[in-house]
């Protein structure tokens, strides 16, 4: 009979693996918004999104509601890594009638204890932040707001479930007229354990308690906690695993003895996992085993066992004495004789065996739950091996060394991919609660500083409407010949007068919905679709493309990217154009076009005064170019001269801006595309304007594509109030100070630099990297704009953000990583909104030009920032929708780049003009 009882409490490793899998499944149900309501493991967010960094300091009052006591602790943190805080403690016993009475009575009693404690330590009158350790299931909405879900551990106060615990305690404290005490944070006892075990350089990210109750918590990426509103950083989750098995998943390990204990409890059928392993119940399980074996005459033969039928007759502390002491047999005899029994030697031996079996099962079950947590953390962080510190507390862990051994060894066997260091709580968990409270205060002050620093970059709707109106005004000025010198927008005619309709039937006037125009001799209007092979050259940044475009019923493109070294970008114009010709020769050799001179469309993505389809005078370099001898010169002629020097055949029939090329490329696929937008290394836009509004070109009828050169918007000072100190710092280090101001707020060449300057300012104010100097951040352009695109990817775990920063030789905490992500999001959001305000001005002007109540139009969009950033395009679209509600704007990504557009322009220009002799 004894062997059968012992076997009932023995769990083989295979069964523990099954229990681990069940726990993992229950955890995932608790994390999911869809299944959370039915989950037994609730996985409650605590809104503790940090681990301490060791700088916490100040006086904190901690109040802990325990199983049958209230502990008050005055903690003085010294900022020494939380190694040696000064602590003064006092414990008050909680009367049983208060545990079972009205909730307000309990909280009045807690407030009275606070009043008495403060009186005992001299009534300090300064503002006193209070951290409240409340070891019951709560639905937390923020650190100082939590509603009680349910009582446990012998408490059943009425009128409390669903009430805000923090608000109730603050109200009762105010009744005691101690108004200088403020409840700052409500802390689960398990979380308090985790923080208590965290010291400088050794953060603790998991904790478990095995005492009168049991629970665990751990840090995890907040975006995986679907029930939490805060998703940008880490989140400590309280598993509330005491309820694991309430749905019947533990029925195959629940013995008849466990069922008897459950039936006699104050909450039958609930908190079943807790009833298998917490100290509140282990004594009761063993008592029922002894009753059963005595009934089978396997124990206490000839004894009256009536005393064993009394609930609570055997305490868990007595059990721990029996299993942990070297003279456990003697201890067993003393306990049994104290109950009025006369045990034999064999009885004492068997009682000790049963106690060990029940406590060992508790340790193994605890290990299965912990292994589930560790494996989940390892998978969530995509690690091959997880190294983690686990804080542990509770009378079972402290009181029985064998419990520790089983917990550690079985955890290792069930989660071999994880290496856990177990850190027992030393002293009171009040230190951890104090640390959390101090960190909460530090973060609140830090949040104010961060918000103050980022506020100038956060644009209101009113700001954006004002920018939209200013853009519209600058457009009007730029279009009028007499006012052109007073505006920052050049509004350059491109001599492209229409867009293709892509039907394949023809691009001529009147076809496919195209508008009929009267065109000057040198203006491009779409004629019947051309067929043949055309070259395109796309120059607009540190890389450029050479393409061969074959136009038939479909368009086929072959291209190659070539790099322009910085020395050539900033050297002489002759060296730049010679390099371009060398690359074109290489491309034609590779494409077997060595001796052929094909019509060439030249995409040149810098501000130019267009004097004809194949003549464009460079007004100014942008995007980091400063090649000498080019500004004021016809770039087509510079290219031709380089071809002559290199003895290379060349036939340039059209030069277009990359924005125009993008519009043309997309309008081939969507006839409604009448706007082009580039947001990459630089930024620009073009659109189809009414000829009657273009003052610099003769003619009143039809349309003209206008190259806005909007990167220079604001160069005349009209946007001075939105430039921040960070923008001015970036501007000062560029090769064109005071120019292309709008571009420097939006484009990929500058966003990383804006972020870098913000991060430096945050380090200087000790808001980031603990204020330690970061010489790496002093390096210009070290923080690439591509990092913004990566860091802002939805679902990217903070540890991956951390790795990006570590690759820059920075040493970020998770808290630092979250702040860096916030800075990136702020800068990229502003860029998208500014771009959206500009585009709203464009589409509203087009609608007004045409006298329409509502207009539908497509924007052809290209550029690495637009395409690669995970949120830029959507934020841009949302801003346009908000600022131009009378326009339906569709954004069409240019998949072939602006080179295809240049080739399409070349295809028609080649047929509509007398082909020049090859140069």
Short mmCIF file of C-alpha atoms in Angstrom, two decimals, residues 303-690:
data_model
loop_
_atom_site.label_atom_id
_atom_site.label_comp_id
_atom_site.label_asym_id
_atom_site.label_seq_id
_atom_site.Cartn_x
_atom_site.Cartn_y
_atom_site.Cartn_z
CA UNK A 303 -3.79 3.96 17.01
CA UNK A 304 -6.82 6.23 17.11
CA UNK A 305 -6.29 8.45 14.02
CA UNK A 306 -9.26 10.78 14.61
CA UNK A 307 -6.84 13.68 15.05
CA UNK A 308 -5.62 13.23 11.44
CA UNK A 309 -9.12 13.92 10.19
CA UNK A 310 -8.88 17.49 11.44
CA UNK A 311 -8.07 19.94 8.64
CA UNK A 312 -4.73 21.64 9.22
CA UNK A 313 -3.53 19.05 11.72
CA UNK A 314 -0.25 18.61 9.80
CA UNK A 315 1.63 21.77 8.78
CA UNK A 316 3.95 22.04 5.80
CA UNK A 317 6.67 23.47 8.06
CA UNK A 318 6.52 20.25 10.07
CA UNK A 319 6.80 18.29 6.82
CA UNK A 320 9.90 20.26 5.82
CA UNK A 321 11.44 19.47 9.21
CA UNK A 322 10.83 15.76 8.62
CA UNK A 323 12.41 15.72 5.13
CA UNK A 324 15.25 18.17 5.56
CA UNK A 325 16.81 17.40 8.92
CA UNK A 326 19.47 14.73 9.32
CA UNK A 327 17.44 13.33 12.21
CA UNK A 328 14.22 13.42 10.19
CA UNK A 329 13.04 10.13 11.76
CA UNK A 330 13.24 11.74 15.18
CA UNK A 331 11.44 14.81 13.86
CA UNK A 332 8.69 12.58 12.40
CA UNK A 333 8.24 10.85 15.74
CA UNK A 334 8.01 14.19 17.58
CA UNK A 335 5.39 15.53 15.15
CA UNK A 336 3.28 12.38 15.29
CA UNK A 337 3.48 12.09 19.04
CA UNK A 338 2.46 15.76 19.34
CA UNK A 339 -0.72 14.72 17.52
CA UNK A 340 -1.36 12.03 20.15
CA UNK A 341 -0.21 9.11 18.02
CA UNK A 342 2.17 6.33 19.05
CA UNK A 343 4.13 5.61 15.87
CA UNK A 344 6.39 2.64 15.41
CA UNK A 345 9.86 2.96 13.90
CA UNK A 346 8.42 1.68 10.62
CA UNK A 347 5.62 4.28 10.78
CA UNK A 348 8.16 7.09 11.15
CA UNK A 349 10.20 5.75 8.23
CA UNK A 350 7.17 5.49 5.99
CA UNK A 351 5.89 8.95 6.94
CA UNK A 352 9.29 10.39 6.03
CA UNK A 353 9.19 8.58 2.66
CA UNK A 354 5.73 9.97 1.91
CA UNK A 355 6.76 13.51 2.86
CA UNK A 356 9.78 13.28 0.57
CA UNK A 357 7.67 11.95 -2.32
CA UNK A 358 5.08 14.73 -2.07
CA UNK A 359 7.68 17.52 -1.77
CA UNK A 360 9.80 16.00 -4.58
CA UNK A 361 6.75 15.90 -6.86
CA UNK A 362 6.17 19.58 -6.11
CA UNK A 363 9.77 20.37 -7.12
CA UNK A 364 9.46 18.36 -10.35
CA UNK A 365 6.18 20.06 -11.29
CA UNK A 366 7.74 23.44 -10.61
CA UNK A 367 10.69 22.46 -12.86
CA UNK A 368 8.32 21.51 -15.71
CA UNK A 369 6.70 24.94 -15.51
CA UNK A 370 10.02 26.76 -15.34
CA UNK A 371 11.39 24.74 -18.28
CA UNK A 372 8.38 25.85 -20.34
CA UNK A 373 9.19 29.50 -19.58
CA UNK A 374 12.89 29.14 -20.40
CA UNK A 375 12.22 27.34 -23.68
CA UNK A 376 9.67 29.98 -24.64
CA UNK A 377 12.19 32.77 -23.94
CA UNK A 378 14.84 30.99 -25.98
CA UNK A 379 12.50 30.57 -28.95
CA UNK A 380 11.14 34.13 -28.73
CA UNK A 381 14.66 35.57 -28.79
CA UNK A 382 15.75 33.17 -31.56
CA UNK A 383 18.74 31.99 -29.54
CA UNK A 384 20.66 28.76 -29.80
CA UNK A 385 21.45 28.93 -26.08
CA UNK A 386 19.69 31.04 -23.46
CA UNK A 387 21.74 32.24 -20.49
CA UNK A 388 19.47 33.65 -17.81
CA UNK A 389 19.29 34.42 -14.10
CA UNK A 390 16.28 33.07 -12.20
CA UNK A 391 15.29 34.67 -8.89
CA UNK A 392 13.69 32.23 -6.45
CA UNK A 393 11.86 32.67 -3.14
CA UNK A 394 9.39 30.85 -0.92
CA UNK A 395 9.53 28.63 2.14
CA UNK A 396 9.68 25.41 0.08
CA UNK A 397 12.78 26.55 -1.83
CA UNK A 398 14.44 27.98 1.26
CA UNK A 399 13.43 25.19 3.62
CA UNK A 400 14.42 22.02 1.76
CA UNK A 401 17.73 21.63 -0.04
CA UNK A 402 16.48 18.58 -1.94
CA UNK A 403 13.72 20.77 -3.44
CA UNK A 404 16.44 23.06 -4.87
CA UNK A 405 18.40 20.12 -6.27
CA UNK A 406 15.38 18.60 -8.00
CA UNK A 407 14.20 21.93 -9.35
CA UNK A 408 17.60 22.74 -10.88
CA UNK A 409 18.43 19.29 -12.26
CA UNK A 410 14.99 18.57 -13.75
CA UNK A 411 14.80 22.06 -15.27
CA UNK A 412 18.14 21.38 -16.96
CA UNK A 413 16.95 18.04 -18.34
CA UNK A 414 13.67 19.49 -19.67
CA UNK A 415 15.25 22.58 -21.27
CA UNK A 416 18.80 21.63 -22.28
CA UNK A 417 19.03 24.67 -24.59
CA UNK A 418 18.88 26.96 -21.55
CA UNK A 419 21.43 27.61 -18.83
CA UNK A 420 19.76 29.04 -15.74
CA UNK A 421 21.58 30.45 -12.71
CA UNK A 422 19.34 30.29 -9.65
CA UNK A 423 19.56 33.34 -7.39
CA UNK A 424 17.81 32.98 -4.03
CA UNK A 425 16.35 36.09 -2.42
CA UNK A 426 18.59 37.40 0.34
CA UNK A 427 16.54 39.28 2.92
CA UNK A 428 13.24 40.93 2.06
CA UNK A 429 11.65 41.31 -1.36
CA UNK A 430 11.07 44.89 -0.23
CA UNK A 431 14.34 45.82 -1.90
CA UNK A 432 13.00 44.66 -5.27
CA UNK A 433 9.76 46.59 -4.78
CA UNK A 434 11.76 49.67 -3.84
CA UNK A 435 13.89 49.29 -6.94
CA UNK A 436 10.79 49.03 -9.16
CA UNK A 437 9.31 52.12 -7.52
CA UNK A 438 12.57 54.04 -7.90
CA UNK A 439 12.91 52.99 -11.53
CA UNK A 440 9.29 54.04 -12.17
CA UNK A 441 10.07 57.48 -10.77
CA UNK A 442 13.30 57.70 -12.78
CA UNK A 443 11.52 56.66 -15.97
CA UNK A 444 8.70 59.16 -15.37
CA UNK A 445 11.27 61.96 -15.06
CA UNK A 446 13.14 60.58 -18.05
CA UNK A 447 9.92 60.41 -20.08
CA UNK A 448 9.33 64.11 -19.46
CA UNK A 449 12.85 64.91 -20.68
CA UNK A 450 12.49 62.68 -23.75
CA UNK A 451 9.11 64.18 -24.66
CA UNK A 452 10.53 67.67 -24.25
CA UNK A 453 13.47 66.84 -26.53
CA UNK A 454 11.35 65.18 -29.23
CA UNK A 455 8.43 67.64 -29.07
CA UNK A 456 9.81 69.94 -31.84
CA UNK A 457 9.87 66.95 -34.22
CA UNK A 458 6.27 65.97 -33.50
CA UNK A 459 4.03 67.85 -35.91
CA UNK A 460 0.38 68.56 -35.21
CA UNK A 461 -2.32 68.56 -37.86
CA UNK A 462 -2.28 72.36 -37.71
CA UNK A 463 1.46 72.33 -38.40
CA UNK A 464 0.95 70.10 -41.43
CA UNK A 465 -1.90 72.22 -42.79
CA UNK A 466 0.32 75.29 -42.49
CA UNK A 467 3.14 73.51 -44.37
CA UNK A 468 0.66 72.42 -47.05
CA UNK A 469 -0.52 76.01 -47.49
CA UNK A 470 3.06 77.28 -47.63
CA UNK A 471 3.95 74.69 -50.29
CA UNK A 472 0.94 75.78 -52.36
CA UNK A 473 1.97 79.43 -52.10
CA UNK A 474 5.55 78.64 -53.13
CA UNK A 475 4.27 76.62 -56.11
CA UNK A 476 2.19 79.55 -57.34
CA UNK A 477 5.13 81.92 -57.00
CA UNK A 478 7.46 79.51 -58.79
CA UNK A 479 5.12 79.17 -61.78
CA UNK A 480 4.90 82.92 -62.37
CA UNK A 481 7.87 84.25 -64.27
CA UNK A 482 7.97 87.60 -62.51
CA UNK A 483 7.85 86.10 -58.98
CA UNK A 484 10.18 83.17 -59.60
CA UNK A 485 13.13 84.73 -57.80
CA UNK A 486 11.17 85.07 -54.53
CA UNK A 487 10.33 81.41 -54.09
CA UNK A 488 12.24 78.35 -52.96
CA UNK A 489 10.47 76.15 -55.56
CA UNK A 490 11.91 76.52 -59.07
CA UNK A 491 8.92 74.80 -60.77
CA UNK A 492 10.97 73.90 -63.87
CA UNK A 493 9.24 73.01 -67.15
CA UNK A 494 10.37 69.61 -68.45
CA UNK A 495 8.90 69.90 -71.98
CA UNK A 496 7.09 66.62 -71.38
CA UNK A 497 3.51 67.49 -72.34
CA UNK A 498 1.62 64.27 -71.81
CA UNK A 499 1.82 60.81 -70.29
CA UNK A 500 1.49 57.38 -71.97
CA UNK A 501 -1.71 55.42 -71.53
CA UNK A 502 -0.07 52.01 -71.81
CA UNK A 503 -2.72 50.57 -74.09
CA UNK A 504 -0.22 49.43 -76.71
CA UNK A 505 -2.55 51.00 -79.32
CA UNK A 506 -0.92 54.38 -79.20
CA UNK A 507 0.11 57.22 -76.99
CA UNK A 508 -1.10 59.92 -79.31
CA UNK A 509 -3.42 62.84 -78.59
CA UNK A 510 -6.99 61.81 -77.86
CA UNK A 511 -6.20 58.13 -77.32
CA UNK A 512 -6.56 56.14 -74.09
CA UNK A 513 -7.99 59.14 -72.29
CA UNK A 514 -4.97 61.36 -73.00
CA UNK A 515 -5.75 65.07 -73.38
CA UNK A 516 -5.27 66.74 -76.77
CA UNK A 517 -2.55 69.38 -76.72
CA UNK A 518 -0.97 71.95 -78.97
CA UNK A 519 2.75 71.44 -78.49
CA UNK A 520 5.80 73.57 -79.27
CA UNK A 521 8.24 72.00 -81.69
CA UNK A 522 10.57 70.81 -78.98
CA UNK A 523 7.92 69.48 -76.56
CA UNK A 524 7.28 65.77 -76.17
CA UNK A 525 3.78 64.47 -76.85
CA UNK A 526 3.05 60.77 -77.01
CA UNK A 527 2.76 59.34 -80.51
CA UNK A 528 2.07 55.72 -81.58
CA UNK A 529 4.01 53.23 -79.55
CA UNK A 530 7.58 52.81 -80.73
CA UNK A 531 9.36 49.51 -80.97
CA UNK A 532 13.03 48.80 -80.79
CA UNK A 533 15.99 48.96 -78.43
CA UNK A 534 16.88 52.03 -76.39
CA UNK A 535 19.53 52.85 -73.82
CA UNK A 536 18.86 54.62 -70.57
CA UNK A 537 21.28 56.14 -68.11
CA UNK A 538 19.95 56.76 -64.59
CA UNK A 539 22.17 59.06 -62.49
CA UNK A 540 20.86 60.27 -59.15
CA UNK A 541 23.00 59.12 -56.26
CA UNK A 542 26.08 57.23 -55.20
CA UNK A 543 25.02 54.43 -57.55
CA UNK A 544 23.85 54.80 -61.12
CA UNK A 545 22.27 52.39 -63.58
CA UNK A 546 22.80 51.70 -67.26
CA UNK A 547 19.85 49.98 -68.95
CA UNK A 548 18.90 48.57 -72.32
CA UNK A 549 15.13 48.71 -72.79
CA UNK A 550 13.51 46.62 -75.50
CA UNK A 551 10.06 47.97 -76.43
CA UNK A 552 7.72 45.59 -78.25
CA UNK A 553 4.29 44.40 -77.16
CA UNK A 554 5.89 44.22 -73.72
CA UNK A 555 8.82 46.09 -72.28
CA UNK A 556 11.93 44.12 -71.35
CA UNK A 557 14.72 45.69 -69.32
CA UNK A 558 18.28 44.60 -68.67
CA UNK A 559 20.35 46.77 -66.35
CA UNK A 560 23.50 46.96 -64.27
CA UNK A 561 24.36 49.14 -61.29
CA UNK A 562 27.69 50.97 -61.11
CA UNK A 563 29.22 52.76 -58.12
CA UNK A 564 30.48 56.33 -58.19
CA UNK A 565 33.32 56.68 -55.66
CA UNK A 566 33.17 59.71 -53.35
CA UNK A 567 36.43 61.03 -54.82
CA UNK A 568 34.76 61.22 -58.25
CA UNK A 569 31.47 62.63 -56.86
CA UNK A 570 33.41 65.49 -55.30
CA UNK A 571 36.22 65.76 -57.88
CA UNK A 572 36.07 67.32 -61.34
CA UNK A 573 33.18 67.22 -63.77
CA UNK A 574 35.44 65.78 -66.45
CA UNK A 575 36.38 62.83 -64.19
CA UNK A 576 32.71 62.24 -63.32
CA UNK A 577 31.45 62.10 -66.91
CA UNK A 578 34.49 60.12 -68.07
CA UNK A 579 33.66 57.52 -65.38
CA UNK A 580 30.06 57.36 -66.63
CA UNK A 581 31.19 56.75 -70.21
CA UNK A 582 33.61 54.01 -69.04
CA UNK A 583 30.73 52.25 -67.27
CA UNK A 584 28.47 52.58 -70.31
CA UNK A 585 31.19 51.04 -72.49
CA UNK A 586 31.51 48.14 -70.02
CA UNK A 587 27.74 47.61 -70.06
CA UNK A 588 27.50 47.58 -73.87
CA UNK A 589 30.36 45.09 -74.07
CA UNK A 590 28.56 42.77 -71.66
CA UNK A 591 25.26 43.14 -73.56
CA UNK A 592 26.89 42.52 -76.94
CA UNK A 593 26.09 46.08 -78.08
CA UNK A 594 29.70 47.08 -78.66
CA UNK A 595 29.36 48.67 -82.10
CA UNK A 596 25.77 49.89 -81.85
CA UNK A 597 24.67 53.47 -81.13
CA UNK A 598 21.19 53.31 -79.63
CA UNK A 599 18.95 56.29 -78.78
CA UNK A 600 19.69 57.24 -75.14
CA UNK A 601 17.35 58.62 -72.51
CA UNK A 602 19.36 60.29 -69.74
CA UNK A 603 17.79 60.43 -66.27
CA UNK A 604 19.66 63.19 -64.47
CA UNK A 605 18.28 63.67 -60.95
CA UNK A 606 19.60 67.10 -60.03
CA UNK A 607 18.06 70.57 -60.36
CA UNK A 608 18.28 71.67 -64.01
CA UNK A 609 16.88 74.43 -66.18
CA UNK A 610 15.46 72.42 -69.06
CA UNK A 611 15.88 74.24 -72.36
CA UNK A 612 14.63 71.37 -74.53
CA UNK A 613 14.18 67.63 -74.47
CA UNK A 614 17.92 66.99 -74.79
CA UNK A 615 19.31 70.14 -73.24
CA UNK A 616 19.40 70.80 -69.49
CA UNK A 617 21.57 73.27 -67.59
CA UNK A 618 22.62 72.09 -64.11
CA UNK A 619 21.55 74.68 -61.54
CA UNK A 620 23.13 73.10 -58.47
CA UNK A 621 24.44 69.79 -57.19
CA UNK A 622 22.62 67.94 -54.38
CA UNK A 623 22.85 64.53 -52.64
CA UNK A 624 26.51 64.86 -51.77
CA UNK A 625 27.76 65.68 -55.31
CA UNK A 626 30.06 68.66 -55.83
CA UNK A 627 31.96 67.87 -59.05
CA UNK A 628 33.57 71.07 -60.32
CA UNK A 629 32.92 72.73 -63.65
CA UNK A 630 29.36 71.45 -64.02
CA UNK A 631 26.98 74.00 -62.50
CA UNK A 632 25.68 76.33 -65.22
CA UNK A 633 26.61 73.84 -67.95
CA UNK A 634 24.47 71.67 -70.23
CA UNK A 635 24.85 68.16 -68.76
CA UNK A 636 24.04 66.51 -72.10
CA UNK A 637 26.90 68.42 -73.70
CA UNK A 638 29.23 67.39 -70.82
CA UNK A 639 28.28 63.77 -71.49
CA UNK A 640 28.85 64.17 -75.23
CA UNK A 641 32.29 65.74 -74.64
CA UNK A 642 33.26 62.80 -72.43
CA UNK A 643 32.11 60.41 -75.19
CA UNK A 644 34.32 62.26 -77.70
CA UNK A 645 37.32 62.04 -75.35
CA UNK A 646 36.68 58.31 -74.95
CA UNK A 647 35.86 57.75 -78.64
CA UNK A 648 32.47 56.32 -77.69
CA UNK A 649 29.36 56.52 -79.91
CA UNK A 650 26.48 58.36 -78.20
CA UNK A 651 23.02 59.57 -79.25
CA UNK A 652 21.30 61.42 -76.38
CA UNK A 653 17.74 62.17 -77.48
CA UNK A 654 16.18 63.12 -74.14
CA UNK A 655 17.21 64.18 -70.66
CA UNK A 656 14.68 63.88 -67.86
CA UNK A 657 14.61 64.20 -64.13
CA UNK A 658 14.28 60.88 -62.23
CA UNK A 659 10.92 62.03 -60.87
CA UNK A 660 9.64 62.59 -64.41
CA UNK A 661 11.03 59.22 -65.46
CA UNK A 662 9.20 57.56 -62.57
CA UNK A 663 5.94 59.25 -63.54
CA UNK A 664 6.36 58.15 -67.15
CA UNK A 665 7.20 54.60 -66.17
CA UNK A 666 4.14 54.28 -63.93
CA UNK A 667 1.78 56.08 -66.32
CA UNK A 668 2.53 53.37 -68.89
CA UNK A 669 0.82 50.98 -66.42
CA UNK A 670 -1.78 53.42 -65.04
CA UNK A 671 -3.04 56.23 -67.33
CA UNK A 672 -4.17 58.21 -64.27
CA UNK A 673 -0.56 58.61 -63.13
CA UNK A 674 0.15 62.34 -63.47
CA UNK A 675 2.49 62.81 -60.50
CA UNK A 676 5.96 61.48 -59.85
CA UNK A 677 7.57 61.22 -56.40
CA UNK A 678 11.05 60.19 -55.34
CA UNK A 679 11.98 59.62 -51.70
CA UNK A 680 15.39 58.02 -51.58
CA UNK A 681 18.85 59.51 -51.23
CA UNK A 682 17.15 62.79 -52.09
CA UNK A 683 13.54 63.76 -52.68
CA UNK A 684 11.60 65.51 -55.43
CA UNK A 685 8.20 65.60 -57.10
CA UNK A 686 6.76 66.47 -60.52
CA UNK A 687 3.20 66.78 -61.79
CA UNK A 688 1.17 67.74 -64.85
CA UNK A 689 0.36 71.47 -64.69
CA UNK A 690 -1.98 73.49 -66.91
#
